[in-house]
XYZ file of N, CA and C in Angstrom:
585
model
N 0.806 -1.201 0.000
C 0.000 0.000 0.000
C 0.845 1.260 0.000
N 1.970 1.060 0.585
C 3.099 2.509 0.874
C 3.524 2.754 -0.899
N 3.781 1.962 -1.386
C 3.732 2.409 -2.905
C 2.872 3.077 -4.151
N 1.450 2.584 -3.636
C 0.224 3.147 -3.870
C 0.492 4.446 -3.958
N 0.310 4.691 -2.232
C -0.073 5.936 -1.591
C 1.074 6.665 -2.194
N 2.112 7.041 -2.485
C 3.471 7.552 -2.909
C 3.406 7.932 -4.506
N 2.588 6.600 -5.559
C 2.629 6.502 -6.485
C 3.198 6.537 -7.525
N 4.499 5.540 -6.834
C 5.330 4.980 -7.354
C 5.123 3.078 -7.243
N 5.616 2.749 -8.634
C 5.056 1.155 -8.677
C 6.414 0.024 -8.069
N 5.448 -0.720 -7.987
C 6.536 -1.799 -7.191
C 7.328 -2.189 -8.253
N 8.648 -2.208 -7.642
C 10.015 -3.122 -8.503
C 10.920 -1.986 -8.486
N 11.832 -2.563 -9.796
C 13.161 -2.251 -9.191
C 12.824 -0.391 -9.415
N 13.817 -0.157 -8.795
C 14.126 1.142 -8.695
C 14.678 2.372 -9.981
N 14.025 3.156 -10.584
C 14.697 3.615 -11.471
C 15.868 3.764 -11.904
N 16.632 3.670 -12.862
C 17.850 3.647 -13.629
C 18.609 5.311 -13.809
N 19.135 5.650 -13.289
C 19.810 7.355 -13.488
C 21.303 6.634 -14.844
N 21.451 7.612 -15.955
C 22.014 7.668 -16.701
C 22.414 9.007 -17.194
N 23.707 8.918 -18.053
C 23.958 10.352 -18.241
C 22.883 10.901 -18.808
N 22.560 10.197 -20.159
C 21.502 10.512 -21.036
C 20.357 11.046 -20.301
N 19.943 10.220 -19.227
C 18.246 10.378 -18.961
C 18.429 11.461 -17.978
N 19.728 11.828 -17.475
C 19.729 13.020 -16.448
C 19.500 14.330 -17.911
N 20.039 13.769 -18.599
C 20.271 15.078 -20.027
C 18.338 15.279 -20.304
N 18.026 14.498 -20.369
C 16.623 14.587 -20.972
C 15.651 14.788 -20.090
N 16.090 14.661 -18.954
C 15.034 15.233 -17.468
C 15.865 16.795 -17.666
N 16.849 16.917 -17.716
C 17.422 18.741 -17.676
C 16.408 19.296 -18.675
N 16.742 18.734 -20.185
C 15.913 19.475 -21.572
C 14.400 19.844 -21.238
N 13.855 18.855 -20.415
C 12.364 19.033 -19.992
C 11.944 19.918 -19.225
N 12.891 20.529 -18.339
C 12.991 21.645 -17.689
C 12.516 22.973 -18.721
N 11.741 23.382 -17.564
C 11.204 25.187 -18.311
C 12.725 25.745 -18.668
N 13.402 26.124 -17.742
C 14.569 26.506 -17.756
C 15.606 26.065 -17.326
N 16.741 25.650 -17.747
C 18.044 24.574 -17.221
C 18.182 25.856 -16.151
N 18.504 26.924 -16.291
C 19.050 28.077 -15.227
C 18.947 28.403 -14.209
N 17.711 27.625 -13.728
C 17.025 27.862 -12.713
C 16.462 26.751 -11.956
N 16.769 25.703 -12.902
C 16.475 24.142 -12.545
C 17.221 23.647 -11.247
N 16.380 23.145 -10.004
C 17.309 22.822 -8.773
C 17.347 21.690 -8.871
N 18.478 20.678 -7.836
C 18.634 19.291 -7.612
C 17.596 19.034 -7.432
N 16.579 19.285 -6.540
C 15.141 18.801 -6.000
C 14.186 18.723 -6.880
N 14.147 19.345 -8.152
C 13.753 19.261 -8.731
C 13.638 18.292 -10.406
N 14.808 18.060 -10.309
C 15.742 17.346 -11.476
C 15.575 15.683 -10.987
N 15.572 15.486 -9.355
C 15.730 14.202 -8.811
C 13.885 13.840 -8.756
N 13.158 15.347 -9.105
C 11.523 14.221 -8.905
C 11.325 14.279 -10.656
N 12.082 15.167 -11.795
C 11.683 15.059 -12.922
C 12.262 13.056 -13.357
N 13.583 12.781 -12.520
C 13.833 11.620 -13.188
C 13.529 10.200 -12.393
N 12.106 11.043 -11.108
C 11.612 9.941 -10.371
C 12.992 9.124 -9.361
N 13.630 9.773 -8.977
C 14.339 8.829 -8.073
C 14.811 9.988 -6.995
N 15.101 9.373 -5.760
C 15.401 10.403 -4.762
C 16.456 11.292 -4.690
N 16.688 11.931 -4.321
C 17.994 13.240 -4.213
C 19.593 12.477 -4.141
N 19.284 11.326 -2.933
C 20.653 10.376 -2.700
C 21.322 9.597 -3.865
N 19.691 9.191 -4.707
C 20.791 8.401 -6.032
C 20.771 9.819 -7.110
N 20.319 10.444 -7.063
C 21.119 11.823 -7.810
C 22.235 12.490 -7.830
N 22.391 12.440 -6.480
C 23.572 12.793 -5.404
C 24.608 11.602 -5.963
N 24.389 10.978 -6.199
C 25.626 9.633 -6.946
C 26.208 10.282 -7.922
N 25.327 10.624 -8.895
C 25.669 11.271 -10.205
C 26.365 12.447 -10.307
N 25.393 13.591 -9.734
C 26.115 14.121 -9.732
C 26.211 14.908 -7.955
N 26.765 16.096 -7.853
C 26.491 16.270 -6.290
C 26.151 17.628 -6.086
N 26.342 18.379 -7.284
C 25.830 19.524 -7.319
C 25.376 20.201 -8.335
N 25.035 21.549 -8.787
C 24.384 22.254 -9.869
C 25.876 22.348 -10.469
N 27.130 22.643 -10.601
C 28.631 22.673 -11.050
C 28.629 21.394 -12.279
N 28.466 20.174 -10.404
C 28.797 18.794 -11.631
C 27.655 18.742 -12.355
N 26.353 18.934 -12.308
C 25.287 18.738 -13.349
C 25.859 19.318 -14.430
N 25.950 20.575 -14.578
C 26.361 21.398 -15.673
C 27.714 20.828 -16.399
N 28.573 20.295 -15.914
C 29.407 20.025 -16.505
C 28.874 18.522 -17.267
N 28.056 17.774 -16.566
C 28.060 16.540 -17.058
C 27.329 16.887 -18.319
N 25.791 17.757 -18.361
C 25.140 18.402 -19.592
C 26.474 18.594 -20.352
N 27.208 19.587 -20.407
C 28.364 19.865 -21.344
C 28.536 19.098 -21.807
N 29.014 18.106 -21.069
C 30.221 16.572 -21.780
C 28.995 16.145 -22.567
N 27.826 15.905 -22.584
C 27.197 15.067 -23.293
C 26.738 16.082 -24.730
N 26.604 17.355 -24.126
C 26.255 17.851 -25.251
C 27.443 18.416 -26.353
N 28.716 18.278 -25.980
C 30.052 18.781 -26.836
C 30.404 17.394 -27.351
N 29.910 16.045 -26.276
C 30.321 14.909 -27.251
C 29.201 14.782 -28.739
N 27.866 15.396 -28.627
C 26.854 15.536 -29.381
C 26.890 16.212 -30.429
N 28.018 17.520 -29.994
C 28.167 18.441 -31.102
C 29.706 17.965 -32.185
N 30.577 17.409 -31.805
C 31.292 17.159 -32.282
C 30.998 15.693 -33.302
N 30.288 14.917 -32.316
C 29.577 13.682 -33.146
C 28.550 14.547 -34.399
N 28.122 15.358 -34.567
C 27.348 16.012 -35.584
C 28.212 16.441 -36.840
N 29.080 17.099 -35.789
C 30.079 17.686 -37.057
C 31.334 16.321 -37.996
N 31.239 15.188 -36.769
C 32.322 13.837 -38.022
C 31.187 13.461 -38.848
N 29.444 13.601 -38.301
C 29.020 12.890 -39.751
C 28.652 13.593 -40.441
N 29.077 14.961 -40.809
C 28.714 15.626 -41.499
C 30.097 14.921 -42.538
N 31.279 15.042 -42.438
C 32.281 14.377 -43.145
C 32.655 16.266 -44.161
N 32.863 17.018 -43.696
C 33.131 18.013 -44.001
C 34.705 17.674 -44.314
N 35.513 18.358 -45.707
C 36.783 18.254 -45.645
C 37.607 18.968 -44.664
N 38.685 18.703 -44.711
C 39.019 19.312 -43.426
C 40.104 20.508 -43.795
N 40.086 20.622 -44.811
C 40.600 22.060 -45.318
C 39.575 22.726 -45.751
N 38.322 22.453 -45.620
C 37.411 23.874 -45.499
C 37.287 24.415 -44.465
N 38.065 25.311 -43.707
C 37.563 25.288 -42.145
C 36.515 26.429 -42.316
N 35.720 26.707 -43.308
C 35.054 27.978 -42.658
C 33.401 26.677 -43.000
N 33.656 25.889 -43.837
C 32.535 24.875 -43.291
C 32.484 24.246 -42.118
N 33.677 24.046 -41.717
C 33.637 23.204 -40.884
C 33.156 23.778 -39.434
N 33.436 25.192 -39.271
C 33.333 25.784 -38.000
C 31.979 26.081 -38.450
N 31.384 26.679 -39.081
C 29.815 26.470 -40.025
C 29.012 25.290 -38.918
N 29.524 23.892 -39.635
C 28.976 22.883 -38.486
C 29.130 22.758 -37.349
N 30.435 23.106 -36.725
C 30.469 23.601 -35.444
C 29.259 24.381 -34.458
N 29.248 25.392 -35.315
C 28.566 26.287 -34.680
C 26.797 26.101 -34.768
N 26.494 25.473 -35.770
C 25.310 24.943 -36.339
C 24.769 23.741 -34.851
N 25.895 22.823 -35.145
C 25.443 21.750 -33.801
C 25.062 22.388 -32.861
N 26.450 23.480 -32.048
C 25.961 24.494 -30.690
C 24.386 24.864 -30.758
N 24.311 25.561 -32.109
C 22.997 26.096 -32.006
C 21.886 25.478 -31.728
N 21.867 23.938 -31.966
C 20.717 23.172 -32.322
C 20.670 22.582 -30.375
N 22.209 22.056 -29.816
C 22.054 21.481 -28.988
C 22.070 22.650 -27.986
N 22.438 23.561 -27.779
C 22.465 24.029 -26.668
C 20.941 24.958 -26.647
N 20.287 25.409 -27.834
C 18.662 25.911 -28.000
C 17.887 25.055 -27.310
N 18.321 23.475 -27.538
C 17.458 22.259 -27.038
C 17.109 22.578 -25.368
N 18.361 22.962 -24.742
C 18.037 23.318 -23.602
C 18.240 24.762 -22.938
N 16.692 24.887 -22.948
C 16.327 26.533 -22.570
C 17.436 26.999 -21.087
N 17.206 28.163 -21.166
C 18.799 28.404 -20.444
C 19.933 28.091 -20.294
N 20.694 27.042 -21.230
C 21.665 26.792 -21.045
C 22.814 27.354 -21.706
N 22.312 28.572 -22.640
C 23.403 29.076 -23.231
C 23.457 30.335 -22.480
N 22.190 30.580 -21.883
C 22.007 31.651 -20.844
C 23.410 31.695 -19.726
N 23.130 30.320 -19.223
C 24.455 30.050 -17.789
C 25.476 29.823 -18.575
N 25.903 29.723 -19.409
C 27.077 29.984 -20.021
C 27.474 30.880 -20.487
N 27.004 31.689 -20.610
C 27.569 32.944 -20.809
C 27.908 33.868 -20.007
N 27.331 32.862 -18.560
C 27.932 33.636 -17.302
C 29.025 33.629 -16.630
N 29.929 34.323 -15.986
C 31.573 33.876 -15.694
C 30.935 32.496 -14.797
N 31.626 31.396 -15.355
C 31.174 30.339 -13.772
C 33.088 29.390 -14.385
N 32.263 28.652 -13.369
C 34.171 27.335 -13.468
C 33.048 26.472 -14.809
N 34.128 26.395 -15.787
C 33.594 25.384 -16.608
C 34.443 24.188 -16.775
N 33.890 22.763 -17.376
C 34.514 21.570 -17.157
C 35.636 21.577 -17.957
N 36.334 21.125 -17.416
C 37.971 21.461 -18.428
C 37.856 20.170 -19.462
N 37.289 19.434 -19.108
C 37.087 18.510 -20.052
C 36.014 18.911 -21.463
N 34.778 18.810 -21.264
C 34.137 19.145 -21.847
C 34.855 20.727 -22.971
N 35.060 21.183 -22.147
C 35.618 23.011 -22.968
C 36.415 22.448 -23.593
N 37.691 21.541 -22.842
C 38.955 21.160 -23.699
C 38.723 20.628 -25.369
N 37.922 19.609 -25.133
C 37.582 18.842 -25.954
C 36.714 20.345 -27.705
N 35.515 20.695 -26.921
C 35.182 21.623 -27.990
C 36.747 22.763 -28.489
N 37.187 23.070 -27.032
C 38.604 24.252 -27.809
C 39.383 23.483 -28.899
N 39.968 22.215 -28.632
C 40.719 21.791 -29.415
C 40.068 21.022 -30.739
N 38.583 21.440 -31.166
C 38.309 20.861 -32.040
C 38.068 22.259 -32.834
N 37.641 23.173 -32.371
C 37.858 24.618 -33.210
C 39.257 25.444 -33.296
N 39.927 25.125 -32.389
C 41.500 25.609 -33.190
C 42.105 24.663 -33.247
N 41.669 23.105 -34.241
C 42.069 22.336 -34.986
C 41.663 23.146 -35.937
N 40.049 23.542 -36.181
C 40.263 24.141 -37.525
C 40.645 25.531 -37.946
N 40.927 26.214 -36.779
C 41.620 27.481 -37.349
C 43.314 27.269 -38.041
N 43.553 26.033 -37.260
C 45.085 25.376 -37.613
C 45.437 24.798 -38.928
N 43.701 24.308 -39.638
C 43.718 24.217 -40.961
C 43.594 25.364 -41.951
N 43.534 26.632 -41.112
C 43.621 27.659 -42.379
C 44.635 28.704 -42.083
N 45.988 27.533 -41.851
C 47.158 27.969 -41.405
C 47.324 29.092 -40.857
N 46.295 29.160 -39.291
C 46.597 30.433 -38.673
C 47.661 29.690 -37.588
N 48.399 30.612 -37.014
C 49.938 30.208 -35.721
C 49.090 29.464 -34.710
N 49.417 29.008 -33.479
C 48.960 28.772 -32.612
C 48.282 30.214 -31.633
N 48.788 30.710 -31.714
C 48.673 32.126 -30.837
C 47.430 32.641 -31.438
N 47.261 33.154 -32.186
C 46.168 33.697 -33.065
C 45.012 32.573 -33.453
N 45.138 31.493 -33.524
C 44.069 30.023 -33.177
C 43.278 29.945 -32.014
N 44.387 29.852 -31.092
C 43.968 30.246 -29.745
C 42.580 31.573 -29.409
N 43.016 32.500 -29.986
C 42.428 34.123 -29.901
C 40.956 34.188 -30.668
N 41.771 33.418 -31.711
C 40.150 32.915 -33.026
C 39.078 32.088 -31.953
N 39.538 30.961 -31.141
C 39.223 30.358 -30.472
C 38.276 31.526 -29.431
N 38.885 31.927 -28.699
C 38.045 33.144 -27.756
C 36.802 33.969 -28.437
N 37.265 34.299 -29.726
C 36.141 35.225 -30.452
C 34.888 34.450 -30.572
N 35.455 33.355 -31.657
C 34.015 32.681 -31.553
C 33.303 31.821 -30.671
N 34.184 31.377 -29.704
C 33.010 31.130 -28.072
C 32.244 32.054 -27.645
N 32.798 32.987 -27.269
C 32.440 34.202 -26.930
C 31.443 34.690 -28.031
N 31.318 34.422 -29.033
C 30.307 35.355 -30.227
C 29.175 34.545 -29.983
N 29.251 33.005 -30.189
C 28.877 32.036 -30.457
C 27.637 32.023 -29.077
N 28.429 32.040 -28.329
C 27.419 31.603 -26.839
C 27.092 32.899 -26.501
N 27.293 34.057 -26.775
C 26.585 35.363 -26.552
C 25.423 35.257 -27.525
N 25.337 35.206 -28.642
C 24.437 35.217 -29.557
C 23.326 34.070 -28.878
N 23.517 33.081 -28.682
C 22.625 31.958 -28.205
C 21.511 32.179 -26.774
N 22.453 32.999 -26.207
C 21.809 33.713 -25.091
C 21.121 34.705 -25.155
N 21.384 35.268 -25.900
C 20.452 36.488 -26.768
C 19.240 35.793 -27.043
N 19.340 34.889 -28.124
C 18.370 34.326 -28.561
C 17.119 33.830 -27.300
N 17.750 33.303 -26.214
C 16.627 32.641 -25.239
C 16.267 33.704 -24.189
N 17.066 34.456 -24.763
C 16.217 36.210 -23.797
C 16.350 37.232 -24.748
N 14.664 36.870 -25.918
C 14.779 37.932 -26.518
C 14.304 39.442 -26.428
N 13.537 39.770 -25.268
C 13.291 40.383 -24.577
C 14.535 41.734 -23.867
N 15.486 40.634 -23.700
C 16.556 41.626 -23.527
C 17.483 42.171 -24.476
N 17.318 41.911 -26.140
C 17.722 42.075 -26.783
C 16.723 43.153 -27.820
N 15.276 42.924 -27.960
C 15.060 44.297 -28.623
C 14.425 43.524 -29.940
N 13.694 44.834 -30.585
C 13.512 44.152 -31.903
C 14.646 44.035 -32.810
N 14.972 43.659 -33.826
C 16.204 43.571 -34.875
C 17.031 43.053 -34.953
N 16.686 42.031 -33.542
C 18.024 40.801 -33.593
C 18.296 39.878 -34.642
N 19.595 40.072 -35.083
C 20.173 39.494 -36.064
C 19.695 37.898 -36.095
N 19.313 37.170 -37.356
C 19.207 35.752 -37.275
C 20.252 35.199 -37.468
N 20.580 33.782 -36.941
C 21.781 33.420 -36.682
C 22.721 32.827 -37.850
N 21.858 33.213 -39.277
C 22.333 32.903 -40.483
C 22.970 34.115 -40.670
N 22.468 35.380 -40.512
C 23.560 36.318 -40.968
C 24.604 36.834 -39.502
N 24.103 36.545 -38.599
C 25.488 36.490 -37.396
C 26.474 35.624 -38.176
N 26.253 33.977 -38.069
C 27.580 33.691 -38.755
C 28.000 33.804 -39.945
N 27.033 34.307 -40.339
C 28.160 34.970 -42.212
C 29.337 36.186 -41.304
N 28.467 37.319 -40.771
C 29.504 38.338 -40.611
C 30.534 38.055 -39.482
N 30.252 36.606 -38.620
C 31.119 36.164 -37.841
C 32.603 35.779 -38.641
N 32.307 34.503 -39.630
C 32.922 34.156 -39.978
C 33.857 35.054 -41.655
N 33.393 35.770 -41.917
C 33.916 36.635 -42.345
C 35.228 37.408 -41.630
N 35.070 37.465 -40.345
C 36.181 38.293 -39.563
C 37.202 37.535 -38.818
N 37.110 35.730 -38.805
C 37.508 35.106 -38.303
C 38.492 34.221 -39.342
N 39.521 33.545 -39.397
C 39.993 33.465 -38.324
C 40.713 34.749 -37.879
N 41.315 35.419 -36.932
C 42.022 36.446 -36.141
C 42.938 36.731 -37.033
N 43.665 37.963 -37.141
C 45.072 38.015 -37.755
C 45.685 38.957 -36.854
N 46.280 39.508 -36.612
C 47.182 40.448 -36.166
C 46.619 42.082 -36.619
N 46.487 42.799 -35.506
C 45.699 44.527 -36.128
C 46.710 44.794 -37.216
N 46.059 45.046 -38.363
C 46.774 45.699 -39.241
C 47.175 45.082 -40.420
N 47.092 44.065 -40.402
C 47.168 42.961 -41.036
C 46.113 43.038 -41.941
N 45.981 43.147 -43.635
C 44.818 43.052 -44.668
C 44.378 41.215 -44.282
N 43.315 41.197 -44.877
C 42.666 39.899 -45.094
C 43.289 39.460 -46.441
N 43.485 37.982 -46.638
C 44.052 37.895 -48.145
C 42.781 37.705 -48.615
């Protein structure tokens, strides 16, 4: 009867996975604002086996990351883009971001806020976008910098987008953001013509 009354069914105990923590977050009104207490009754199991996974709003966020940069990068190998086009290739880059990180409302929001981000997860996306600034033989130094611009463009724009309210009428659509993004990218040195 204690199961009844609770209304939860007898047997085994729900299953917590990266995935299904990812898809109880997406279901969320807003990832930004989404608490543990809340995340542990969206995926039906108590706070303690949540608390396994992860142990706080930090590690949640980072674990979302890892799944969603392994998501975005898995988008961009089957796209099978050559790899001396880098202005396609960061194209798909930025295309995946858009699709996966829109998926979950506020999450480009909290990223765009100073917080500690997963060195893993970041590592993994940095070194797959100044791989391709490295294919359009920019130095390391200036890859790096290319690298900063378009995170920074990339996840500002996205946040814009899920607070458009704070942005106004005339916000740019994100087809002509990355034309005039990638137009200015990769970095060169001030003074320096474009070839």
């Amino acid at each position: 009867m204690v199961g009844q009354a609770s209304g939860r069914r007898p047997g085994r105990p729900a299953q917590i996975s990266r995935d299904r923590i990812v898809e109880a977050v997406a279901s969320a009104e807003n990832v930004d604002t989404l608490t543990m207490r809340e995340l542990a009754t969206r995926l039906g199991v108590t706070h303690g086996a949540l608390y396994r996974w992860v142990k706080n709003r930090d590690e949640l966020f980072d674990l979302v990351s890892e799944v969603l940069v392994e998501r975005i990068v898995g988008a961009v190998a089957a796209r099978a883009v050559p790899s001396g086009d880098w202005a396609a290739r960061l194209t798909a880059v930025s295309w995946a971001m858009h699709d996966e990180f829109l998926a979950l409302p506020g999450f480009a929001t909290h990223l765009s806020r100073p917080h500690r981000h997963s060195d893993h997860s970041i590592g993994v996306l940095r070194s797959t976008v100044v791989d391709i600034f490295r294919a359009a033989e920019v130095d390391d130094e200036l890859a790096q910098q290319s690298w900063h611009i378009f995170i920074t463009c990339v996840v500002g724009w996205l946040a814009s987008a899920e607070n458009p309210l704070d942005v106004g009428p005339g916000v740019a659509s994100f087809e002509l953001f990355l034309d005039v993004l990638l137009r200015g990218l990769p970095a060169r040195a001030p003074g320096v013509p474009r070839p």
